CSV table of N, CA and C in Angstrom, one decimal:
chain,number,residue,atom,x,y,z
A,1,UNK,N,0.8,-1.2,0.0
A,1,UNK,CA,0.0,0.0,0.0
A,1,UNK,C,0.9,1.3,0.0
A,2,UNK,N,2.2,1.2,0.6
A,2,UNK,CA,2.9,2.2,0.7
A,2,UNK,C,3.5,2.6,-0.7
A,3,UNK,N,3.8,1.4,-1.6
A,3,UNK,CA,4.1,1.8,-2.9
A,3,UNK,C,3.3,2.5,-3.6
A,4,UNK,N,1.9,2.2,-3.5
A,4,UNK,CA,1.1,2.8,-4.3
A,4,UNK,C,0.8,4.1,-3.7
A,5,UNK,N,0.8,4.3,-2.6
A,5,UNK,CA,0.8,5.7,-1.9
A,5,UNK,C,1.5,6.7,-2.5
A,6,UNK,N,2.9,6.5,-2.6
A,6,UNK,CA,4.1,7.0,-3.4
A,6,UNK,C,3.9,7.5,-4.7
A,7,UNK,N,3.2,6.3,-5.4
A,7,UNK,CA,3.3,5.9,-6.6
A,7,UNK,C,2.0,7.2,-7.1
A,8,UNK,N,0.9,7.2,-6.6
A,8,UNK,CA,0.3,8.3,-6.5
A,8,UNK,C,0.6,10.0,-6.3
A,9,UNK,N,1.2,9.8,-5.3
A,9,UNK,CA,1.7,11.4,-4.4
A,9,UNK,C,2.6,11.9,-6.0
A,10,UNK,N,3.1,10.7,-6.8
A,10,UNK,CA,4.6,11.4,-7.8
A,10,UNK,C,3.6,11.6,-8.5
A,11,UNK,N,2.6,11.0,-9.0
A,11,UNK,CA,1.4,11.5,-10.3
A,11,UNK,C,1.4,12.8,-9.9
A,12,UNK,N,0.5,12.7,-8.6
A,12,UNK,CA,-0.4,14.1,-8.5
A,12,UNK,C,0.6,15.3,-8.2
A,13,UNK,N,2.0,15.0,-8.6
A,13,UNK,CA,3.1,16.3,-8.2
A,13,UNK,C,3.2,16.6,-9.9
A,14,UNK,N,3.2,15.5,-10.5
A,14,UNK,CA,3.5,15.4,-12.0
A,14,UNK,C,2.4,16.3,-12.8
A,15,UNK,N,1.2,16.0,-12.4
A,15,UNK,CA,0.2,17.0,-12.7
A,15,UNK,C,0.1,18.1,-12.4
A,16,UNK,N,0.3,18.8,-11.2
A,16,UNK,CA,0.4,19.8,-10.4
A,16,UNK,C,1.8,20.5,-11.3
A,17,UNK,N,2.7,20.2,-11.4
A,17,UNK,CA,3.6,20.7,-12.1
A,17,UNK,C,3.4,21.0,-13.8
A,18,UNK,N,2.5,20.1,-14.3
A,18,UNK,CA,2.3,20.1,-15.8
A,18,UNK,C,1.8,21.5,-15.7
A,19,UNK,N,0.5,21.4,-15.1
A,19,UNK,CA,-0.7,22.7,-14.9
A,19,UNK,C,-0.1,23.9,-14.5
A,20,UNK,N,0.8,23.9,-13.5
A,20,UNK,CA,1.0,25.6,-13.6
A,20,UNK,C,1.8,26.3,-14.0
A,21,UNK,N,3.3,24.9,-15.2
A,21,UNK,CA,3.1,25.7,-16.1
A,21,UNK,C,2.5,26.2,-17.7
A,22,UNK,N,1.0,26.2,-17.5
A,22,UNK,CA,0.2,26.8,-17.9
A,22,UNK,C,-0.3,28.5,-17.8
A,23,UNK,N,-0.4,29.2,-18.9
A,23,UNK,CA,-0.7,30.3,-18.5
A,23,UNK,C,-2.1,30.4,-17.4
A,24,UNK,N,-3.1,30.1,-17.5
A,24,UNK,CA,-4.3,29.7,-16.8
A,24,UNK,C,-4.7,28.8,-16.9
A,25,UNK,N,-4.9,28.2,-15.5
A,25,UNK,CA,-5.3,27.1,-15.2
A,25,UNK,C,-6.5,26.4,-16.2
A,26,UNK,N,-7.6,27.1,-16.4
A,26,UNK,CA,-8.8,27.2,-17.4
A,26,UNK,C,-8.5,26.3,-18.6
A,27,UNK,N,-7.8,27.4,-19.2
A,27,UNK,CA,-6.9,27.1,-20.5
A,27,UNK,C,-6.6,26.1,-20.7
A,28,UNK,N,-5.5,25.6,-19.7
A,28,UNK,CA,-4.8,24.3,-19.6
A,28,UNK,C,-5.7,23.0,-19.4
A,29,UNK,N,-6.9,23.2,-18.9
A,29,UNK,CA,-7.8,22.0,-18.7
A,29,UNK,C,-8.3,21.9,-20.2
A,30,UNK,N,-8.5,23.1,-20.6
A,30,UNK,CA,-9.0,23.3,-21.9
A,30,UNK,C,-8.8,22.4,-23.0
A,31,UNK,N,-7.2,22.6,-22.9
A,31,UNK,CA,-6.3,22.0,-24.4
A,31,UNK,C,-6.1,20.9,-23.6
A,32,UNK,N,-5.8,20.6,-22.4
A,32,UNK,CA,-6.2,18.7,-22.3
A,32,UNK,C,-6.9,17.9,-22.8
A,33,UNK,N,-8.3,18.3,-22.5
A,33,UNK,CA,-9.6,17.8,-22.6
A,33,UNK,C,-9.7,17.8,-24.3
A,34,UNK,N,-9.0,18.9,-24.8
A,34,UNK,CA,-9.5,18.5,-26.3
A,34,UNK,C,-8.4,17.9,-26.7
A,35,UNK,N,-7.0,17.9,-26.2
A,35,UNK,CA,-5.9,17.0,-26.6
A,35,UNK,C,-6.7,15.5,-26.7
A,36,UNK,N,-7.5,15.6,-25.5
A,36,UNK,CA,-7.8,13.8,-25.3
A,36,UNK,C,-8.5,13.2,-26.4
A,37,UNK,N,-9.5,14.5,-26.4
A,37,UNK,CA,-10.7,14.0,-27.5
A,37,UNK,C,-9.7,13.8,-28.8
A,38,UNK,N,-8.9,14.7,-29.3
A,38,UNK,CA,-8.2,14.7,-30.3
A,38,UNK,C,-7.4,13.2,-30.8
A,39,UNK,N,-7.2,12.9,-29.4
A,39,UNK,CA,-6.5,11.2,-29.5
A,39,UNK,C,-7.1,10.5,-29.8
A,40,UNK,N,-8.7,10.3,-29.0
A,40,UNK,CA,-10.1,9.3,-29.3
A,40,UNK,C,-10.2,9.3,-30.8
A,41,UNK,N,-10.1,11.0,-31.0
A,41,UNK,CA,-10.8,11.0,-32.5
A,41,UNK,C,-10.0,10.0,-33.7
A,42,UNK,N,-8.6,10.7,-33.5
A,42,UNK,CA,-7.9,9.7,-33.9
A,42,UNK,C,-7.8,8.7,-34.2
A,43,UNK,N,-7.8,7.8,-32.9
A,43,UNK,CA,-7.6,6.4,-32.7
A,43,UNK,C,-6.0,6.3,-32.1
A,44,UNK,N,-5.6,7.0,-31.4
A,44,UNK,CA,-3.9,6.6,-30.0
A,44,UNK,C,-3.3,7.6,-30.6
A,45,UNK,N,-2.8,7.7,-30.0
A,45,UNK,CA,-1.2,8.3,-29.9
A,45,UNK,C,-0.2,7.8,-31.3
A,46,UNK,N,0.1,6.4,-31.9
A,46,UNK,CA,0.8,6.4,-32.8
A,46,UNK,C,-0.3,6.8,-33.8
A,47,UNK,N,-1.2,7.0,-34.0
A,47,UNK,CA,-2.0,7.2,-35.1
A,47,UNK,C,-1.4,8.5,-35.5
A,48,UNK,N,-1.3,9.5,-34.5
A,48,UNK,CA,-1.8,10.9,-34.4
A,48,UNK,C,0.4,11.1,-35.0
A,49,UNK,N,1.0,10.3,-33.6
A,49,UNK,CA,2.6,10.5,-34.3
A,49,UNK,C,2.6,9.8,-36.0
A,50,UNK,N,1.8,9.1,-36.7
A,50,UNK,CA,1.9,8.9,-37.8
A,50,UNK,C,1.4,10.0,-38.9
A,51,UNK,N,0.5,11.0,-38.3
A,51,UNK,CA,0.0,11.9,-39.1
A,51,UNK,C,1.1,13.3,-39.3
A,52,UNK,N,1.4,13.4,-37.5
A,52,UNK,CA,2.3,14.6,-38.1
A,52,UNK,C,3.8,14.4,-38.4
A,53,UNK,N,4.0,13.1,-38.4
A,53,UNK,CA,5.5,12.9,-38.6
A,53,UNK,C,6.1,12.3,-39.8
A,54,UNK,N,6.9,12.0,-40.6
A,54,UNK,CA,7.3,11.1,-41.4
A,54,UNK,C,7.2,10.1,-40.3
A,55,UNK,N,6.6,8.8,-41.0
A,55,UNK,CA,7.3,7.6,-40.3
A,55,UNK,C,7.6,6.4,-41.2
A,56,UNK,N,9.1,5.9,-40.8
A,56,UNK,CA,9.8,5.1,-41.7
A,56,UNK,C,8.9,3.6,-41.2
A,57,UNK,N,9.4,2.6,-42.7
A,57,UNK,CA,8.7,1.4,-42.4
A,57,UNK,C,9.9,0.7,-40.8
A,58,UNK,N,9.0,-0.1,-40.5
A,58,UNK,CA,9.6,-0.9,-38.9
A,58,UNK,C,10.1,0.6,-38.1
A,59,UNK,N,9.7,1.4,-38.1
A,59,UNK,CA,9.6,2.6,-36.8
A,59,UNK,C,8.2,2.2,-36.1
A,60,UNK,N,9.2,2.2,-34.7
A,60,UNK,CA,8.0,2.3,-33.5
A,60,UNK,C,8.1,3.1,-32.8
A,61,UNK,N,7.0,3.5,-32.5
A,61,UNK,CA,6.9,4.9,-31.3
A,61,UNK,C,6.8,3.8,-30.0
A,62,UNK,N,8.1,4.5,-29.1
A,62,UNK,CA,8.0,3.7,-28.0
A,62,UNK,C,7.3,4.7,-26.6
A,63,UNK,N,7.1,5.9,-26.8
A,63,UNK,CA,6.6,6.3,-25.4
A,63,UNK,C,6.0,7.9,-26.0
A,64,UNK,N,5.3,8.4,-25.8
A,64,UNK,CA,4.5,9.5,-25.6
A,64,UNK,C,4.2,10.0,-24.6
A,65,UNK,N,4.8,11.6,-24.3
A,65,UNK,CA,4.4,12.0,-23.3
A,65,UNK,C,4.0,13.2,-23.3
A,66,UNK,N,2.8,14.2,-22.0
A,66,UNK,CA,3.0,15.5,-22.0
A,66,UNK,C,3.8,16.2,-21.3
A,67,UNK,N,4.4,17.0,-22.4
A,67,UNK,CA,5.1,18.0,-21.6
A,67,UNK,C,5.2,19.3,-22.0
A,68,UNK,N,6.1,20.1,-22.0
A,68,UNK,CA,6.3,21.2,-22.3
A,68,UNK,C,7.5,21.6,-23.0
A,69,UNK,N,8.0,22.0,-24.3
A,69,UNK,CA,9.2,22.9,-24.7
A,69,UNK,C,9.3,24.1,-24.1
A,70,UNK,N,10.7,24.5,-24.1
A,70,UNK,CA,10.8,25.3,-23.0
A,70,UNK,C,11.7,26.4,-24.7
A,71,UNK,N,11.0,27.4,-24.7
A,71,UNK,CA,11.5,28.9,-25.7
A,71,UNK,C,11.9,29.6,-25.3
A,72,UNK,N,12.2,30.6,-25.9
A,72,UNK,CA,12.5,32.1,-25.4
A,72,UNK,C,11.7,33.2,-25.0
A,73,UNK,N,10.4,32.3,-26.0
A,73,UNK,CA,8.9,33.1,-25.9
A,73,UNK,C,7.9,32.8,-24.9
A,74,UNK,N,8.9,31.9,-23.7
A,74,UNK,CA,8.0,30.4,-22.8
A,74,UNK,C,7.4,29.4,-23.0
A,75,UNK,N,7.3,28.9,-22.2
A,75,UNK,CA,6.9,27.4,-22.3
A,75,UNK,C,6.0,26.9,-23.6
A,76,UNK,N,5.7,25.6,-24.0
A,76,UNK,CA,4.6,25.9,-25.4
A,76,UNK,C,4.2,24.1,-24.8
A,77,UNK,N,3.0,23.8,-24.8
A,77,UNK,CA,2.4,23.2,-23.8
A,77,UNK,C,2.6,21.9,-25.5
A,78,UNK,N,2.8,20.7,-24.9
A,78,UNK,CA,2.7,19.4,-26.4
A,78,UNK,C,2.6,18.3,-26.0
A,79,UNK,N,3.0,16.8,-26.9
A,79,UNK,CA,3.7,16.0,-26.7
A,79,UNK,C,4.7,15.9,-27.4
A,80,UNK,N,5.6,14.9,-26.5
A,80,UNK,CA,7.2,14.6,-26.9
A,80,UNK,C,6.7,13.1,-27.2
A,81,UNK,N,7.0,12.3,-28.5
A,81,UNK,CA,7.4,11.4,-28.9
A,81,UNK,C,8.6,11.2,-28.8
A,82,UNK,N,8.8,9.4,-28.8
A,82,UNK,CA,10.4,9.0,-28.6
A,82,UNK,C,10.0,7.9,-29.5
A,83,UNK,N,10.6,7.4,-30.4
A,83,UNK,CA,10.4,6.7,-31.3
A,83,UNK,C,11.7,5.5,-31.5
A,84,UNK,N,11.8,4.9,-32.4
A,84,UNK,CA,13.1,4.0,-32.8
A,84,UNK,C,13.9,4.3,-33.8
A,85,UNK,N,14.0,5.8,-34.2
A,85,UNK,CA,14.2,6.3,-35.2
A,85,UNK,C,14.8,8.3,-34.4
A,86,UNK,N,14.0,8.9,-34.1
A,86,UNK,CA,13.6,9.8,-33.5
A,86,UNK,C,12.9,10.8,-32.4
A,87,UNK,N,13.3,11.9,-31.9
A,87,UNK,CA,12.6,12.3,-30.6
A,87,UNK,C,11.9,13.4,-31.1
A,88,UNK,N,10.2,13.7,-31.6
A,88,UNK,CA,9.3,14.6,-31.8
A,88,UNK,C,8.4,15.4,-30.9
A,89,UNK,N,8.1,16.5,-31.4
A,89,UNK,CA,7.4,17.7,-30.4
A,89,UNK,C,6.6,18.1,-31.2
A,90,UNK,N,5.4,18.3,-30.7
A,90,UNK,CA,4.4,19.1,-31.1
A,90,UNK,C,3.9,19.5,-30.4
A,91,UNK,N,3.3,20.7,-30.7
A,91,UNK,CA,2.5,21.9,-29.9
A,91,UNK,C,1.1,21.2,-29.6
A,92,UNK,N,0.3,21.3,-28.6
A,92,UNK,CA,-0.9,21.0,-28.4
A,92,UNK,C,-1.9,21.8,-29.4
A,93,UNK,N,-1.5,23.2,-29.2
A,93,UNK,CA,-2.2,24.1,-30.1
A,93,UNK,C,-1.6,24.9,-31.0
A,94,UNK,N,-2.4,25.4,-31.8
A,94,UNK,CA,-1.3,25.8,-33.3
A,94,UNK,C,-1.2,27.4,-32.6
A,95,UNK,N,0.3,28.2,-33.9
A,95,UNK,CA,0.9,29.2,-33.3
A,95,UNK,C,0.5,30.3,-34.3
A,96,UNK,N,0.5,31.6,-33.9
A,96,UNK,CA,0.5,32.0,-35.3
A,96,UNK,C,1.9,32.7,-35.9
A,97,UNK,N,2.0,32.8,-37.1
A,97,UNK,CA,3.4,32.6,-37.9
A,97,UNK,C,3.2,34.0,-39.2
A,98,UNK,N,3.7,34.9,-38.7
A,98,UNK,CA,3.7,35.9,-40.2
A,98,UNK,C,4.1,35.4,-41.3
A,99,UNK,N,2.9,36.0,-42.5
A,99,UNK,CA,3.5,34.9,-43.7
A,99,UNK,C,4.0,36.6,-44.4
A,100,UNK,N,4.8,36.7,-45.6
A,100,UNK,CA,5.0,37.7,-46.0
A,100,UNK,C,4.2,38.3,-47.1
A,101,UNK,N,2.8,38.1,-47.2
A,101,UNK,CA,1.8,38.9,-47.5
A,101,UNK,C,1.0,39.7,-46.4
A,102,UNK,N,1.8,40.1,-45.2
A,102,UNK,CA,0.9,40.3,-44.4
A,102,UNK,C,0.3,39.9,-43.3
A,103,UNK,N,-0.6,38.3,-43.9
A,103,UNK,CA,-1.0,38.0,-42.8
A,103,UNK,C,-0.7,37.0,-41.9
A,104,UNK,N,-1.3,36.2,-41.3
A,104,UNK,CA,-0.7,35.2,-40.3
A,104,UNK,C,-1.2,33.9,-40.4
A,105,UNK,N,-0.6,32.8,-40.6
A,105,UNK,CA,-0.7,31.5,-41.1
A,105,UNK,C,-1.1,30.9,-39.4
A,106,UNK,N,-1.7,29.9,-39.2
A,106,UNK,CA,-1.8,29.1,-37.8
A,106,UNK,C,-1.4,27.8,-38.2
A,107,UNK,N,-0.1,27.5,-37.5
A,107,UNK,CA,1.1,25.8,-37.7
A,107,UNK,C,0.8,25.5,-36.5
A,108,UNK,N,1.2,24.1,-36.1
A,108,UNK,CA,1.3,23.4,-35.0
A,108,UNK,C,3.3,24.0,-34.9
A,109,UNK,N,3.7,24.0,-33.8
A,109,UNK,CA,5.1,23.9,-33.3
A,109,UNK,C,5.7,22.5,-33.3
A,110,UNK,N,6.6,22.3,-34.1
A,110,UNK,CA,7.2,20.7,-34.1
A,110,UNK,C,8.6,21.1,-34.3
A,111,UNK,N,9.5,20.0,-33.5
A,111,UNK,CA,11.0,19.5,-33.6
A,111,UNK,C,11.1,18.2,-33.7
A,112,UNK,N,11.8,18.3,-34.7
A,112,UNK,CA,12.2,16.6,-34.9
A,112,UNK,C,13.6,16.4,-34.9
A,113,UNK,N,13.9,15.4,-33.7
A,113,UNK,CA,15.4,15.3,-33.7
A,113,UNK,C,16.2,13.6,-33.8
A,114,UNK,N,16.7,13.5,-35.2
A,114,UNK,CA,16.9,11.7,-35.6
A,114,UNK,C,18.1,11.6,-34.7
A,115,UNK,N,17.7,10.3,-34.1
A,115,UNK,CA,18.8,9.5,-32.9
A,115,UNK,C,19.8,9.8,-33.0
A,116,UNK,N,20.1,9.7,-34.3
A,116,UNK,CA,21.7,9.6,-34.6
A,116,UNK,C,22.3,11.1,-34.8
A,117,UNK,N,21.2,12.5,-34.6
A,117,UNK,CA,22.2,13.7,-34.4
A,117,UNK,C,22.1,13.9,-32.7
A,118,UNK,N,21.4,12.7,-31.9
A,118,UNK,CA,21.6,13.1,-30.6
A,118,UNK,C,22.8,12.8,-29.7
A,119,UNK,N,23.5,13.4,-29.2
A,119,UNK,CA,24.7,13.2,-29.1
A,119,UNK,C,24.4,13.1,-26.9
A,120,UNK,N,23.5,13.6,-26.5
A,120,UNK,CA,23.4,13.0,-25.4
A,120,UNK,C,21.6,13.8,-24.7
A,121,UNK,N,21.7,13.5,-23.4
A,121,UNK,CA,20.3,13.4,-23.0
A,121,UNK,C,20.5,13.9,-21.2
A,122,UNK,N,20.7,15.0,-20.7
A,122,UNK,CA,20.6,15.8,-19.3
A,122,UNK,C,19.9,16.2,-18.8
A,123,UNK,N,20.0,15.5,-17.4
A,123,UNK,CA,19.0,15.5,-16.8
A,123,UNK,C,19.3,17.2,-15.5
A,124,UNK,N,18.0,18.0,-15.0
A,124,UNK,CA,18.2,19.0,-14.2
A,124,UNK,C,17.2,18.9,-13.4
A,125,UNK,N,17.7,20.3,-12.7
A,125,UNK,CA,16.4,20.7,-11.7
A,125,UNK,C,16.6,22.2,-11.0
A,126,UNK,N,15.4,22.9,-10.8
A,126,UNK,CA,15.8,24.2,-10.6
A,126,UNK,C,16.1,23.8,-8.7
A,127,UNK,N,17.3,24.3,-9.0
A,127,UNK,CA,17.8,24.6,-7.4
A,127,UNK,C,17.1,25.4,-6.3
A,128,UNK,N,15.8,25.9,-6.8
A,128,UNK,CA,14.9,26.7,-5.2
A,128,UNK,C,13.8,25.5,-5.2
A,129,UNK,N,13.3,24.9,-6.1
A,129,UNK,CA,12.5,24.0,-6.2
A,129,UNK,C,13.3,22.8,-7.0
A,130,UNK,N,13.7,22.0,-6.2
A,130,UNK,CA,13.8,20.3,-6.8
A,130,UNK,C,13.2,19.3,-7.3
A,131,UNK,N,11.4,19.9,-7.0
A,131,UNK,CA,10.7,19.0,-7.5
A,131,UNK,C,10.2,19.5,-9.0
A,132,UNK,N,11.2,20.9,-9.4
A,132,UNK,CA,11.1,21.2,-11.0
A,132,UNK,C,11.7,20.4,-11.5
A,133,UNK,N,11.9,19.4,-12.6
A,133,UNK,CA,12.6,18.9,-13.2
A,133,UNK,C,12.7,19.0,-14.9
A,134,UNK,N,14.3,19.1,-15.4
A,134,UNK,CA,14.4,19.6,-16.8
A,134,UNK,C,14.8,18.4,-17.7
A,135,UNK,N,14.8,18.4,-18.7
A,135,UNK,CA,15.6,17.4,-19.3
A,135,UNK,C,16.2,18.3,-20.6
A,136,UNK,N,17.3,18.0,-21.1
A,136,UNK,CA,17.9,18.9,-22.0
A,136,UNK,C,18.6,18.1,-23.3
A,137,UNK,N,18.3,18.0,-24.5
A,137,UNK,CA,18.5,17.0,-25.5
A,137,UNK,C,19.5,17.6,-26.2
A,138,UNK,N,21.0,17.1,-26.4
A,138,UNK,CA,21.7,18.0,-27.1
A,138,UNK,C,22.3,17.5,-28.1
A,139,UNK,N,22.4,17.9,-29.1
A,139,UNK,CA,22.3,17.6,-30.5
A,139,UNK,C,24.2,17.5,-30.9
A,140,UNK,N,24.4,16.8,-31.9
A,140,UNK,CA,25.9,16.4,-32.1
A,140,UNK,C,26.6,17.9,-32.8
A,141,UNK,N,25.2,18.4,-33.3
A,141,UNK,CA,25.7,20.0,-33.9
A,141,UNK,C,25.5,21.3,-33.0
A,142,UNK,N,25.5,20.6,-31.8
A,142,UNK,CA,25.5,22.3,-30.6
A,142,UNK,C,24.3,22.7,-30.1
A,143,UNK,N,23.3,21.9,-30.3
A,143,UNK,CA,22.0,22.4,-30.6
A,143,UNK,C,21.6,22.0,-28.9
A,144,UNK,N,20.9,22.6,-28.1
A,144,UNK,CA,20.2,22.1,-26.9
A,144,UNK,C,18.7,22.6,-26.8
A,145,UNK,N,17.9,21.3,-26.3
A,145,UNK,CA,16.6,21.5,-26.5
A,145,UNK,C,16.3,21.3,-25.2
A,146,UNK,N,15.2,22.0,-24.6
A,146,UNK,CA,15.0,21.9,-23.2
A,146,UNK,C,13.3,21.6,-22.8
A,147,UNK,N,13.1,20.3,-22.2
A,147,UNK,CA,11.7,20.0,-21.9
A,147,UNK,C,11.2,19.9,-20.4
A,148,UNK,N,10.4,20.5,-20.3
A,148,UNK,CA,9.7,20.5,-18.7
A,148,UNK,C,8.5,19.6,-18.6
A,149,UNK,N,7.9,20.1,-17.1
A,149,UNK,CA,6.5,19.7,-16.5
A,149,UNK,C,6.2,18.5,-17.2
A,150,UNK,N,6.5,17.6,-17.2
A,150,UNK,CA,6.2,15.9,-17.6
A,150,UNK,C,5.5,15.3,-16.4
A,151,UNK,N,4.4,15.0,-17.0
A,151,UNK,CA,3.4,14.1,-15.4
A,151,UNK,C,4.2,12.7,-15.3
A,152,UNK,N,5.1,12.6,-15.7
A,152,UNK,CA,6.0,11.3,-15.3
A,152,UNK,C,7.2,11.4,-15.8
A,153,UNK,N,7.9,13.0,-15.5
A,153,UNK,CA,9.6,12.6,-15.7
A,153,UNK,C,10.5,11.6,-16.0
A,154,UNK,N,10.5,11.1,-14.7
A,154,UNK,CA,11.8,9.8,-14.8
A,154,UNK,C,10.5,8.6,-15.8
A,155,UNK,N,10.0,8.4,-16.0
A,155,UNK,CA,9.5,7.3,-16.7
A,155,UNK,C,10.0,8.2,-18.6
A,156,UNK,N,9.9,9.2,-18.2
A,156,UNK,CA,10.1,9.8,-20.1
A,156,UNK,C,11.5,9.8,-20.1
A,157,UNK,N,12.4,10.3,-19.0
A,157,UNK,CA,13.9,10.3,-18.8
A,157,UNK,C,14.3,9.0,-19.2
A,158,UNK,N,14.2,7.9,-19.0
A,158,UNK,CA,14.6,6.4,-18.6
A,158,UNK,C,14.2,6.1,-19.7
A,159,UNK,N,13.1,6.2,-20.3
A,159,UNK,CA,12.4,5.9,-21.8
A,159,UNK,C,13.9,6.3,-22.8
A,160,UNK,N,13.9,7.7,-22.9
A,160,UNK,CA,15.1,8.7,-23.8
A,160,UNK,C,16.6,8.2,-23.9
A,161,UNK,N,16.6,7.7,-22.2
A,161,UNK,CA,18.5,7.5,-22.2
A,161,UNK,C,18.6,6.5,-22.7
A,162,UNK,N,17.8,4.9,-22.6
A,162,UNK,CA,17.6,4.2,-23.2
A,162,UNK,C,17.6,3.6,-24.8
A,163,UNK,N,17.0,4.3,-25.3
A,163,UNK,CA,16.5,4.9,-26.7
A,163,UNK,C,17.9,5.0,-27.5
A,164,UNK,N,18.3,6.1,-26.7
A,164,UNK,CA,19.8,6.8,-26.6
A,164,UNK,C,20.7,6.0,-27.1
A,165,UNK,N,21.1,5.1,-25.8
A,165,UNK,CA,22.3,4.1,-25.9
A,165,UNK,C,21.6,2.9,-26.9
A,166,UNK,N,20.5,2.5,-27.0
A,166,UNK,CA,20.2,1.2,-27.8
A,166,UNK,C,21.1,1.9,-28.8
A,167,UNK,N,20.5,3.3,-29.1
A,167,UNK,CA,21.0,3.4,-30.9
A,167,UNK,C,22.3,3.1,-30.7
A,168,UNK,N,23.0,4.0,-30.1
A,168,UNK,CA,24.5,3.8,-29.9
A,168,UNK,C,25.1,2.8,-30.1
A,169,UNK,N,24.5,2.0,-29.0
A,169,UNK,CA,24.8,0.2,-29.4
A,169,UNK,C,25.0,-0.4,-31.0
A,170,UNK,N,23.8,0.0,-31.7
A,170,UNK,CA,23.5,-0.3,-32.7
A,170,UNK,C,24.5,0.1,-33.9
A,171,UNK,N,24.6,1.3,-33.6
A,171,UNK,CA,25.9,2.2,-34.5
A,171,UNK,C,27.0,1.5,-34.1
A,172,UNK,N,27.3,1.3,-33.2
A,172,UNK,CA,28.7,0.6,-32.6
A,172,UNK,C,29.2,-1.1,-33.6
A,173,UNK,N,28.0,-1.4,-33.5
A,173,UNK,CA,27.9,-2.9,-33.9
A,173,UNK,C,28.3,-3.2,-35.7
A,174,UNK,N,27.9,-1.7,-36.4
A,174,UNK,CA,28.0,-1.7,-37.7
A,174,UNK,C,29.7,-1.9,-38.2
């Protein structure tokens, strides 16, 4: 009972952290609730990573999760796919984007980063609060990408580093 006590308390910290960072709370229930629907409508999660992603033949999406990209503009609320191939982001809700006639186009926000330019996978935490936790994906060409508020960190962490070294392995073996 104690395990599941625990096992609970880390959800409901994992949620609690997703949500506030959220601009309003409202909001954020908002684009949940229709994230969800958007999955049903679908049919899962790989349906939906099949739609906005290339996907190669024998690619599997091995974990999906919510979290957050972290910008210069703040946070942008998505999911992070991890795949056997690559690590993808999309925006929950689309952004708008000046087109050069003027007006403004509405895109979903996506990064797509293939295994093999990931050169490693760091894990953080803000030092006034420890139970913020970051993860930071840095790319073989300089690039670092920074993800927050995950309702199950170390389960997306552990998923990533994994992912990580398989490929590695894999490259190694060639």
């Amino acid at each position: 009972m104690n395990l599941l006590g625990k096992k609970a308390d880390t959800f409901a910290h994992g949620v609690r952290e997703h949500v506030r960072l959220g601009t309003k709370i409202s909001e954020t229930v908002k684009g949940k609730l229709s994230l969800g629907a958007r999955i049903l409508q679908v049919g899962g999660l790989e349906k939906i990573f099949k739609q906005l992603f290339s996907f190669r033949e024998g690619e599997k999406l091995l974990k999906a999760c919510q979290c957050y990209l972290s910008t210069s503009a703040g946070p942008i609320a998505g999911l992070l796919f991890i795949s056997s191939e690559k690590v993808a982001f999309c925006s929950e809700r689309s952004i708008k984007v000046p087109c050069a006639n003027g007006e403004y186009l509405r895109v979903h926000y996506k990064v797509v980063v293939p295994l093999e330019k990931i050169k490693g996978v760091n894990q953080s935490e803000n030092m006034k609060k420890p139970s913020q936790k970051y993860m930071e994906i840095v790319t073989v060409d300089g690039f670092d990408i920074w993800f927050m508020g995950f309702l199950n960190y170390h389960k997306a962490f552990k998923c990533l580093q994994q992912t990580i070294s398989q490929r590695l392995d894999d490259v190694d073996t060639f």
